[in-house]
Amino acid sequence: MENNILKKISRQIVDKRVIIMIAFLAACVYCALSISRVHVNNDITSFLPPDTDTRRGLTIMENEFTTYASANVMLANTTYERASAAAEKIETLEHVTGVTFDNSPAHFVDSAALLTISFDGTSDDENVIAAMNEIRSLTAGFDTYTSSDIGADLLGEIAQQMVGVVALAAVVIMAVLLFTSRSYFEVVIFLIVFSVAALLNMGTNFWLGEISSITNSIAVILQLALAIDYAIIFSHRYQDEIDRFPTEREALIEALSKSIVEISSSSLTTISGLVALMLMQFRLGYDLGLVLSKGILCSLITVFLLMPGLIASFFRPLRRTTHKSHVPDITGWGRFLMKTRFGFVAVFVVILPLAIWCSSRTEYAFNDAGIDELKYSESRAAARKITGTFANDTTIAVLVPSGNYEAEKQFLRDAAELDNVKTVTGLANIEIEDGKVLTDSYTPRMFSMLLNIDYEEAEMLYAAYGVENGQYQPIFGNTETYSVPLIDMFLFLFEKIDQGIVTLDADSQETLDSLRGELERGEAQLRGENWDRMVITADVPIEGDESVALVNALRSLADGRYGEGACLVIGDVTSAKELADTFNGDSLLINLLTIAFVFIILIFTFRSVVGAALLVFVIQGSIWINFTFPYLTHTRASFVTNMIVSAIQMGATIDYAIVIMSRYLDLKKLHTPQEAMAQAVNESFPTVMTSGTIMTVAGILIAYRVSDVYIGHIGLAVGRGALISVILVLSVLPQLIVLLDKVIEKTTFRKKTTTGGAVE
């Protein structure tokens, strides 16, 4: 019954191929136009759970504050006098608001000068970018290292690098496909199918609103590596059926009806791993899992609907370019495995506990500064040079409810006394005159003396402020004692001058103008609608006990002044800590869910608990071995790599093990277990080699051709993991299956049959 339904569906697909191909053409046009509309998010912290302090704080800062651009420029192998002269020239440039430089160890060490430059706009402001270019011109005669995100097009750089990755991967893929194909022209069909599936997935990302830069960069190449088998399975099924039917049409219908079940079953394990990824607290997993799952569905739809039409349209080229298989016969390798009996299993059993131990001790980094890049990046090299020469200060922001200036003042004083704190900045410690700060309250007389204006003018200004803010003391009470925070009075005065209501004499206006730019920039950076921001710089690493202790101390001070939980302490330190906290839960959850999902699918596939457990055990072993490499090479692994690659490696490379097991169970009906396995290894080799080679090469290309550290380390782990899985599946797994053959048989669930022998 099921087969009849699939044949009817397959017949409709083949017969309606022209309409289907037109529909795909329209979909491709739509998706091609939609790709440029996909919003790509380059901020990994934005994928933190929404209830974390860092995520809440970043949202508040994005909505309420302006963060002006800055740059650290190191002039190496120079004298203090030359560097000082350069700093003076830079400070005169338009849109540069200040250059911090002196002969202290913080700015001049061993003939190296560090200039900290601030600007009057954000890092993507055209004027700021132009100013930064002028600075580069001024410092061209120096040995210069610049650390700044001004004008940095990281997404464009990664996109350009990925074009090279895809181009190189395409060459490798074509070589592999030509090697394993049965017809040269089928490679052309494969490339069309892959391209359409990738285009559909990329274009429909627009429906998701935004995706991460990591997902945007690696999804295409991973989609290809994960789904390449589908087109190969269908094509080879068609080649098998062509000689059994009188017409190509009937062979195509038969091949499609059989392939739908086979390919759909194969995709389930991959999708299950990606679904597990989507359940992470850290939303990057959801982002990547969703896009790749959608990519698998796009690949399935393209293979089932478009590929039959392409095959039907190119019957003749396919037949004319048919050739003998170039894949070597490795039955001899399979027989060698059977002769050596359990040699590889013994090695695996010895290595596995060591792999588990080493992988459990791998150190993970939760900030990109702690991860070694695999591909040279000029900007990261400059940043490392600067931090290696000068102290690497860490910046922490404290957000407090706005309006309580006295509490801010006390907090800033207390924070400045904490260990490792170097600077504290807030509205309540910006000094205006000796002993007075921007948030201190001034009476009309004090204000008139500060700006050198008539006392009567100051009284009128204070009265207008009182009326506008519902405070009537300066009108009906004693004006002498009425006071207003200086920053509020300044901003009120700026507003009235701009409206033409207030006019000052030339000297007073000059005094005010000298303050205005600095005050407005300070307000934009430090005071929001509902929150005030204070900024602390400290000599602590981004990750470590010292950093956590400082954050806890700042949080304790804030709680004491504002009440428990009323304030937010955020920065790279807190995001690293919160990423570490989510990692600990997510890592275990994803591993358990992936194993559970795959195990359940395998039980339904093979109807054997031990058989399913055996396949999962071998692939999980390859994952453990994969994550021993950071420990053995004394490098820190990216936390993102562990969570993402574990799910992908289990979900994708389990297919290699499934192919071996399926072929073995079929061949065991005709041969002894040893001979059946030898032939199963040989028959599985083309599929395992094709998929494994492409995933390995794709991963390694990403690792060493893309400068983003997260993307690079994901690529390396994917490529390395695929290679390890291929090796274990073609060596350890065959021996294990034969070793436990009797146990597998005893734990296999038999299909119930009726008295007539039919399967129920």
PDB file of C-alpha atoms in Angstrom, residues 613-736:
ATOM      1  CA  ALA A 613      24.019   1.286  21.022  1.00  0.00           C
ATOM      2  CA  LEU A 614      27.062  -0.062  19.173  1.00  0.00           C
ATOM      3  CA  LEU A 615      26.789   2.484  16.366  1.00  0.00           C
ATOM      4  CA  VAL A 616      26.254   5.378  18.776  1.00  0.00           C
ATOM      5  CA  PHE A 617      29.171   4.169  20.910  1.00  0.00           C
ATOM      6  CA  VAL A 618      31.637   4.227  18.008  1.00  0.00           C
ATOM      7  CA  ILE A 619      30.617   7.692  16.796  1.00  0.00           C
ATOM      8  CA  GLN A 620      30.601   9.054  20.355  1.00  0.00           C
ATOM      9  CA  GLY A 621      34.088   7.600  20.660  1.00  0.00           C
ATOM     10  CA  SER A 622      35.135   9.592  17.610  1.00  0.00           C
ATOM     11  CA  ILE A 623      33.735  12.748  19.268  1.00  0.00           C
ATOM     12  CA  TRP A 624      35.743  12.106  22.445  1.00  0.00           C
ATOM     13  CA  ILE A 625      38.888  11.538  20.382  1.00  0.00           C
ATOM     14  CA  ASN A 626      38.169  14.704  18.392  1.00  0.00           C
ATOM     15  CA  PHE A 627      38.137  16.843  21.516  1.00  0.00           C
ATOM     16  CA  THR A 628      41.383  15.447  22.899  1.00  0.00           C
ATOM     17  CA  PHE A 629      43.357  17.456  20.345  1.00  0.00           C
ATOM     18  CA  PRO A 630      43.068  20.856  22.104  1.00  0.00           C
ATOM     19  CA  TYR A 631      44.285  19.233  25.325  1.00  0.00           C
ATOM     20  CA  LEU A 632      47.165  17.417  23.627  1.00  0.00           C
ATOM     21  CA  THR A 633      48.247  20.549  21.728  1.00  0.00           C
ATOM     22  CA  HIS A 634      47.927  22.772  24.835  1.00  0.00           C
ATOM     23  CA  THR A 635      45.448  25.121  23.183  1.00  0.00           C
ATOM     24  CA  ARG A 636      42.145  26.484  24.450  1.00  0.00           C
ATOM     25  CA  ALA A 637      39.096  25.365  22.516  1.00  0.00           C
ATOM     26  CA  SER A 638      36.185  27.634  21.716  1.00  0.00           C
ATOM     27  CA  PHE A 639      33.140  26.755  23.813  1.00  0.00           C
ATOM     28  CA  VAL A 640      31.003  27.212  20.686  1.00  0.00           C
ATOM     29  CA  THR A 641      32.971  24.487  18.932  1.00  0.00           C
ATOM     30  CA  ASN A 642      32.222  21.848  21.547  1.00  0.00           C
ATOM     31  CA  MET A 643      28.455  22.313  21.587  1.00  0.00           C
ATOM     32  CA  ILE A 644      27.928  22.734  17.860  1.00  0.00           C
ATOM     33  CA  VAL A 645      30.370  20.150  16.539  1.00  0.00           C
ATOM     34  CA  SER A 646      29.310  17.427  18.989  1.00  0.00           C
ATOM     35  CA  ALA A 647      25.742  17.558  17.671  1.00  0.00           C
ATOM     36  CA  ILE A 648      26.767  17.852  14.007  1.00  0.00           C
ATOM     37  CA  GLN A 649      29.348  15.072  14.206  1.00  0.00           C
ATOM     38  CA  MET A 650      26.940  12.653  15.855  1.00  0.00           C
ATOM     39  CA  GLY A 651      23.998  13.554  13.620  1.00  0.00           C
ATOM     40  CA  ALA A 652      25.943  13.496  10.359  1.00  0.00           C
ATOM     41  CA  THR A 653      28.657  10.849  10.644  1.00  0.00           C
ATOM     42  CA  ILE A 654      26.350   8.265  12.224  1.00  0.00           C
ATOM     43  CA  ASP A 655      25.182   7.764   8.626  1.00  0.00           C
ATOM     44  CA  TYR A 656      28.563   6.190   7.838  1.00  0.00           C
ATOM     45  CA  ALA A 657      27.959   3.589  10.527  1.00  0.00           C
ATOM     46  CA  ILE A 658      24.372   3.044   9.357  1.00  0.00           C
ATOM     47  CA  VAL A 659      25.573   2.246   5.824  1.00  0.00           C
ATOM     48  CA  ILE A 660      28.018  -0.384   7.117  1.00  0.00           C
ATOM     49  CA  MET A 661      25.417  -1.997   9.376  1.00  0.00           C
ATOM     50  CA  SER A 662      22.689  -2.006   6.704  1.00  0.00           C
ATOM     51  CA  ARG A 663      24.922  -3.613   4.070  1.00  0.00           C
ATOM     52  CA  TYR A 664      26.182  -6.159   6.575  1.00  0.00           C
ATOM     53  CA  LEU A 665      22.690  -7.255   7.638  1.00  0.00           C
ATOM     54  CA  ASP A 666      21.650  -7.683   3.985  1.00  0.00           C
ATOM     55  CA  LEU A 667      24.784  -9.605   2.980  1.00  0.00           C
ATOM     56  CA  LYS A 668      24.717 -11.826   6.071  1.00  0.00           C
ATOM     57  CA  LYS A 669      21.667 -13.559   4.592  1.00  0.00           C
ATOM     58  CA  LEU A 670      23.927 -14.894   1.814  1.00  0.00           C
ATOM     59  CA  HIS A 671      27.370 -15.191   3.438  1.00  0.00           C
ATOM     60  CA  THR A 672      29.163 -15.953   6.661  1.00  0.00           C
ATOM     61  CA  PRO A 673      29.452 -12.981   9.038  1.00  0.00           C
ATOM     62  CA  GLN A 674      33.128 -12.515   8.167  1.00  0.00           C
ATOM     63  CA  GLU A 675      32.612 -12.541   4.391  1.00  0.00           C
ATOM     64  CA  ALA A 676      29.442 -10.457   4.697  1.00  0.00           C
ATOM     65  CA  MET A 677      31.359  -7.790   6.592  1.00  0.00           C
ATOM     66  CA  ALA A 678      34.265  -7.829   4.138  1.00  0.00           C
ATOM     67  CA  GLN A 679      31.847  -7.164   1.275  1.00  0.00           C
ATOM     68  CA  ALA A 680      29.846  -4.646   3.331  1.00  0.00           C
ATOM     69  CA  VAL A 681      33.003  -2.595   3.904  1.00  0.00           C
ATOM     70  CA  ASN A 682      33.712  -2.616   0.170  1.00  0.00           C
ATOM     71  CA  GLU A 683      30.161  -1.666  -0.840  1.00  0.00           C
ATOM     72  CA  SER A 684      29.963   1.077   1.791  1.00  0.00           C
ATOM     73  CA  PHE A 685      33.304   2.594   0.909  1.00  0.00           C
ATOM     74  CA  PRO A 686      32.123   4.900  -1.947  1.00  0.00           C
ATOM     75  CA  THR A 687      29.386   6.471   0.191  1.00  0.00           C
ATOM     76  CA  VAL A 688      31.557   6.842   3.289  1.00  0.00           C
ATOM     77  CA  MET A 689      34.516   8.135   1.295  1.00  0.00           C
ATOM     78  CA  THR A 690      32.461  10.666  -0.683  1.00  0.00           C
ATOM     79  CA  SER A 691      30.646  12.192   2.265  1.00  0.00           C
ATOM     80  CA  GLY A 692      33.582  11.901   4.656  1.00  0.00           C
ATOM     81  CA  THR A 693      36.103  13.418   2.258  1.00  0.00           C
ATOM     82  CA  ILE A 694      33.880  16.360   1.426  1.00  0.00           C
ATOM     83  CA  MET A 695      33.089  17.102   5.081  1.00  0.00           C
ATOM     84  CA  THR A 696      36.753  16.765   6.058  1.00  0.00           C
ATOM     85  CA  VAL A 697      38.025  19.000   3.265  1.00  0.00           C
ATOM     86  CA  ALA A 698      35.241  21.559   3.754  1.00  0.00           C
ATOM     87  CA  GLY A 699      35.990  21.808   7.472  1.00  0.00           C
ATOM     88  CA  ILE A 700      39.738  22.187   7.013  1.00  0.00           C
ATOM     89  CA  LEU A 701      39.275  24.805   4.281  1.00  0.00           C
ATOM     90  CA  ILE A 702      37.041  26.826   6.595  1.00  0.00           C
ATOM     91  CA  ALA A 703      39.586  26.479   9.408  1.00  0.00           C
ATOM     92  CA  TYR A 704      42.563  27.813   7.501  1.00  0.00           C
ATOM     93  CA  ARG A 705      40.897  30.226   5.071  1.00  0.00           C
ATOM     94  CA  VAL A 706      38.574  32.171   7.407  1.00  0.00           C
ATOM     95  CA  SER A 707      40.035  34.627   9.923  1.00  0.00           C
ATOM     96  CA  ASP A 708      37.093  34.605  12.365  1.00  0.00           C
ATOM     97  CA  VAL A 709      38.258  32.471  15.290  1.00  0.00           C
ATOM     98  CA  TYR A 710      34.860  30.955  16.083  1.00  0.00           C
ATOM     99  CA  ILE A 711      34.199  29.951  12.475  1.00  0.00           C
ATOM    100  CA  GLY A 712      37.751  28.682  12.018  1.00  0.00           C
ATOM    101  CA  HIS A 713      37.684  26.430  15.079  1.00  0.00           C
ATOM    102  CA  ILE A 714      34.246  25.055  14.192  1.00  0.00           C
ATOM    103  CA  GLY A 715      35.548  24.192  10.724  1.00  0.00           C
ATOM    104  CA  LEU A 716      38.655  22.503  12.101  1.00  0.00           C
ATOM    105  CA  ALA A 717      36.674  20.385  14.566  1.00  0.00           C
ATOM    106  CA  VAL A 718      34.087  19.404  11.922  1.00  0.00           C
ATOM    107  CA  GLY A 719      36.776  18.367   9.439  1.00  0.00           C
ATOM    108  CA  ARG A 720      38.862  16.542  12.025  1.00  0.00           C
ATOM    109  CA  GLY A 721      35.785  14.842  13.486  1.00  0.00           C
ATOM    110  CA  ALA A 722      34.601  13.612  10.085  1.00  0.00           C
ATOM    111  CA  LEU A 723      38.023  12.109   9.360  1.00  0.00           C
ATOM    112  CA  ILE A 724      38.142  10.356  12.740  1.00  0.00           C
ATOM    113  CA  SER A 725      34.620   8.985  12.202  1.00  0.00           C
ATOM    114  CA  VAL A 726      35.575   7.632   8.761  1.00  0.00           C
ATOM    115  CA  ILE A 727      38.646   5.902  10.205  1.00  0.00           C
ATOM    116  CA  LEU A 728      36.707   4.292  13.061  1.00  0.00           C
ATOM    117  CA  VAL A 729      33.803   3.244  10.837  1.00  0.00           C
ATOM    118  CA  LEU A 730      36.159   1.552   8.364  1.00  0.00           C
ATOM    119  CA  SER A 731      38.301  -0.152  11.005  1.00  0.00           C
ATOM    120  CA  VAL A 732      36.840  -0.518  14.502  1.00  0.00           C
ATOM    121  CA  LEU A 733      33.123  -0.764  13.710  1.00  0.00           C
ATOM    122  CA  PRO A 734      33.307  -3.814  11.371  1.00  0.00           C
ATOM    123  CA  GLN A 735      35.233  -5.810  13.962  1.00  0.00           C
ATOM    124  CA  LEU A 736      32.878  -4.758  16.757  1.00  0.00           C
TER     125      LEU A 736
END
